[in-house]
XYZ file of C-alpha atoms in Angstrom:
259
model
C -17.525 16.605 19.823
C -15.076 13.699 19.614
C -13.472 13.003 16.264
C -14.935 9.983 14.455
C -12.881 6.808 14.693
C -10.676 6.137 11.684
C -10.759 2.391 11.093
C -10.905 -0.292 8.454
C -14.543 0.744 7.912
C -13.156 3.832 6.159
C -11.173 1.802 3.609
C -12.380 1.717 0.030
C -9.962 -0.838 -1.418
C -8.024 -3.397 0.649
C -5.160 -5.567 -0.602
C -4.498 -8.679 1.499
C -1.114 -10.223 0.721
C -1.080 -13.825 1.900
C -4.819 -14.328 1.395
C -4.710 -17.895 0.091
C -4.750 -19.574 3.511
C -5.079 -19.137 7.264
C -5.423 -15.747 8.892
C -4.998 -13.818 5.619
C -7.795 -15.701 3.860
C -10.174 -15.434 6.805
C -9.605 -11.696 7.241
C -9.879 -10.997 3.499
C -13.299 -12.658 3.416
C -14.415 -10.885 6.604
C -13.324 -7.459 5.322
C -15.273 -8.065 2.107
C -18.408 -8.501 4.243
C -18.079 -5.166 6.058
C -21.145 -2.905 5.758
C -19.004 -0.442 3.778
C -18.385 -3.189 1.179
C -14.806 -2.275 0.213
C -13.131 -3.795 -2.808
C -10.914 -6.598 -1.507
C -7.938 -7.824 -3.537
C -6.691 -11.247 -2.468
C -3.015 -11.792 -3.254
C -0.883 -14.913 -2.976
C 1.181 -17.495 -4.819
C -1.296 -20.331 -5.321
C -3.492 -19.717 -8.334
C -5.986 -22.462 -7.448
C -6.646 -20.787 -4.103
C -6.956 -17.406 -5.797
C -9.520 -18.897 -8.181
C -11.574 -20.022 -5.170
C -11.520 -16.509 -3.763
C -12.424 -15.020 -7.127
C -15.498 -17.236 -7.120
C -16.408 -15.542 -3.824
C -16.396 -12.165 -5.629
C -12.971 -10.989 -4.454
C -10.492 -9.408 -6.835
C -7.295 -11.460 -7.121
C -3.655 -11.012 -8.064
C -0.790 -13.487 -8.011
C 2.158 -12.283 -5.905
C 5.243 -14.068 -4.643
C 6.690 -11.918 -1.861
C 9.986 -13.783 -2.240
C 10.425 -12.335 -5.740
C 13.231 -9.880 -6.496
C 12.758 -6.178 -5.766
C 12.316 -5.215 -9.410
C 9.464 -7.687 -9.808
C 7.816 -6.523 -6.586
C 8.052 -2.871 -7.651
C 6.429 -3.646 -11.006
C 3.626 -5.460 -9.206
C 3.037 -2.554 -6.817
C 3.042 0.007 -9.620
C 0.586 -2.128 -11.596
C -1.758 -2.480 -8.615
C -1.749 1.245 -7.866
C -2.464 2.008 -11.526
C -5.289 -0.530 -11.709
C -6.769 0.351 -8.304
C -6.226 4.079 -7.671
C -8.541 3.863 -4.639
C -6.255 1.311 -2.970
C -5.975 2.613 0.578
C -5.171 -0.403 2.748
C -2.644 -3.234 2.591
C -2.447 -6.190 4.949
C 0.747 -8.247 5.044
C -0.361 -11.712 6.147
C 2.080 -13.945 4.281
C 4.601 -15.798 6.388
C 6.602 -18.980 6.757
C 7.858 -20.826 9.812
C 10.539 -23.464 10.360
C 11.604 -25.290 13.479
C 15.340 -25.010 14.109
C 17.686 -26.622 16.630
C 20.949 -24.695 16.738
C 22.648 -27.462 18.718
C 22.568 -29.364 15.430
C 23.190 -28.428 11.806
C 20.770 -25.707 10.710
C 19.546 -25.124 7.166
C 20.714 -21.539 6.612
C 18.662 -21.354 3.427
C 15.562 -21.685 5.599
C 16.896 -19.040 7.984
C 17.392 -16.574 5.132
C 14.017 -17.374 3.560
C 12.215 -16.800 6.865
C 13.821 -13.396 7.331
C 13.122 -12.434 3.726
C 9.449 -13.456 3.630
C 8.506 -12.451 7.180
C 10.425 -9.188 7.392
C 12.473 -7.890 4.456
C 9.731 -8.396 1.867
C 7.198 -6.650 4.107
C 9.483 -3.655 4.677
C 10.252 -3.474 0.952
C 6.585 -3.592 -0.061
C 5.605 -1.014 2.542
C 8.250 1.369 1.180
C 6.899 0.817 -2.339
C 3.270 1.498 -1.374
C 4.017 4.511 0.837
C 4.366 7.144 -1.929
C 0.814 6.326 -3.051
C -0.509 6.377 0.516
C 1.221 9.674 1.255
C -0.481 11.199 -1.787
C -3.821 10.052 -0.378
C -2.812 11.548 2.962
C -2.081 14.900 1.336
C -5.622 14.820 -0.058
C -7.011 14.210 3.428
C -7.762 10.528 2.923
C -6.796 7.934 5.531
C -4.935 4.787 4.520
C -3.909 1.693 6.427
C -0.776 -0.446 6.620
C -1.509 -3.675 8.502
C 1.490 -5.920 9.177
C 0.710 -9.294 10.745
C 3.400 -9.970 13.327
C 3.050 -12.550 16.140
C 2.912 -12.913 19.883
C 6.190 -14.805 19.395
C 7.766 -11.493 18.417
C 7.145 -10.365 22.005
C 7.836 -13.659 23.776
C 9.892 -15.983 21.547
C 9.725 -19.752 21.288
C 12.915 -21.813 21.417
C 11.352 -24.184 18.869
C 11.106 -21.455 16.216
C 13.875 -18.991 17.191
C 14.398 -17.389 13.786
C 10.672 -17.054 13.119
C 10.305 -15.366 16.510
C 13.183 -13.015 15.677
C 11.687 -12.107 12.285
C 8.384 -11.180 13.916
C 10.152 -9.202 16.655
C 11.848 -7.201 13.898
C 8.476 -6.553 12.260
C 6.978 -5.345 15.551
C 9.919 -2.999 16.135
C 9.621 -1.642 12.591
C 5.872 -1.054 13.001
C 6.457 0.975 16.189
C 9.080 3.164 14.503
C 7.062 3.576 11.308
C 3.980 4.610 13.269
C 6.043 7.366 14.905
C 7.465 8.560 11.572
C 3.979 8.732 10.029
C 2.268 10.285 13.065
C 1.692 13.604 11.289
C 0.104 11.934 8.241
C -3.164 10.124 7.576
C -1.339 6.805 7.118
C -2.316 4.510 9.979
C -0.237 1.530 11.153
C -2.479 -1.206 12.563
C -0.272 -4.052 13.770
C -2.058 -7.394 13.978
C -0.461 -9.610 16.662
C -1.885 -13.165 16.596
C -1.447 -15.816 19.263
C -1.211 -19.466 18.218
C -4.098 -19.713 15.730
C -5.554 -22.594 13.744
C -3.564 -22.473 10.484
C -1.958 -24.463 7.701
C 1.321 -22.809 8.731
C 2.091 -25.821 10.934
C 1.228 -28.585 8.459
C 4.656 -28.655 6.804
C 6.342 -29.234 10.164
C 3.963 -31.994 11.212
C 2.969 -30.157 14.391
C -0.694 -29.535 13.571
C -1.984 -32.488 15.581
C -0.193 -31.381 18.744
C -0.784 -27.643 18.433
C -4.490 -28.073 17.695
C -4.905 -28.795 21.417
C -3.774 -25.252 22.229
C -4.528 -22.932 19.347
C -7.358 -20.413 19.036
C -9.966 -21.499 16.465
C -9.689 -19.423 13.294
C -13.324 -18.247 13.399
C -12.933 -16.933 16.946
C -9.649 -15.238 16.086
C -11.139 -13.603 12.978
C -14.062 -12.183 14.932
C -11.786 -10.722 17.612
C -9.369 -9.230 15.103
C -12.103 -7.670 13.010
C -13.385 -6.045 16.188
C -9.991 -4.427 16.725
C -9.682 -3.347 13.103
C -13.134 -1.760 13.208
C -12.219 0.149 16.384
C -9.029 1.400 14.730
C -6.777 -0.118 17.402
C -3.097 0.441 16.630
C -2.149 -2.962 18.080
C -4.640 -5.792 17.711
C -3.838 -8.795 19.874
C -5.939 -11.560 21.400
C -5.516 -14.644 23.539
C -2.019 -15.208 24.895
C -0.625 -12.510 22.595
C -2.925 -9.945 24.228
C -1.659 -10.925 27.694
C 1.984 -10.639 26.639
C 1.346 -7.319 24.865
C -0.229 -5.888 28.026
C 2.908 -6.741 29.984
C 5.007 -4.927 27.388
C 2.736 -1.903 27.349
C 2.632 -1.711 31.151
C 6.444 -1.708 31.153
C 6.607 0.990 28.468
C 8.347 -1.366 26.045
C 6.106 -0.597 23.063
C 7.212 3.010 22.867
C 9.938 4.884 21.008
C 13.287 5.259 22.759
C 13.634 8.991 23.508
C 16.809 9.801 21.612
C 16.954 13.519 20.715
C 17.591 14.334 17.069
């Protein structure tokens, strides 16, 4: 008999970091509606948005992923203490800036993009892992779900640093999955295409990009399907096409360096 699929349906308590808008908000609400009815903790910076989600019966916590490491560690320790059944974390927060390196570039924006989109995610994963490894030792599955981007596989010259930050996250997810292969900690990388989102409002590109992006409702439905199947890489639209090219070329695997 085949082993039962281990998927988001097995999660008891899901933390969604970056749940106050866009993909994070939509997936947090969809996960809360799963038949298994997990506890969903919506995390983000904007308290007014968190209040809206609390009114929808989600747990909430205010988190700024750009905070210093000491603050982040205190937040993680507090969450694990308050929610001992926490067994899934989605990292959906992200920022994006357009940059033209033929002109003067705001290096503060470059650093902030790398910090929020990559370094903060790696730091938080390392802080949650001891708890997840304890669950693993008890035979319980847990889930780390970084939200990368199709631009991490095929970059855009309009957002070069954003693309690079997401490429780093994809590379890290591949390596981490290999390191945790003998445990019950599952790495489910979510790889969106261009999706309807407030991410583009600050740059004034929403009007143009709305002609090309995938509607958020459609994207949410497709991604939830992948999460419920337990897919290790969940891509759709153009990101799915690019991912297939990478997989066919063997570029989503670990380089075979002997230890």
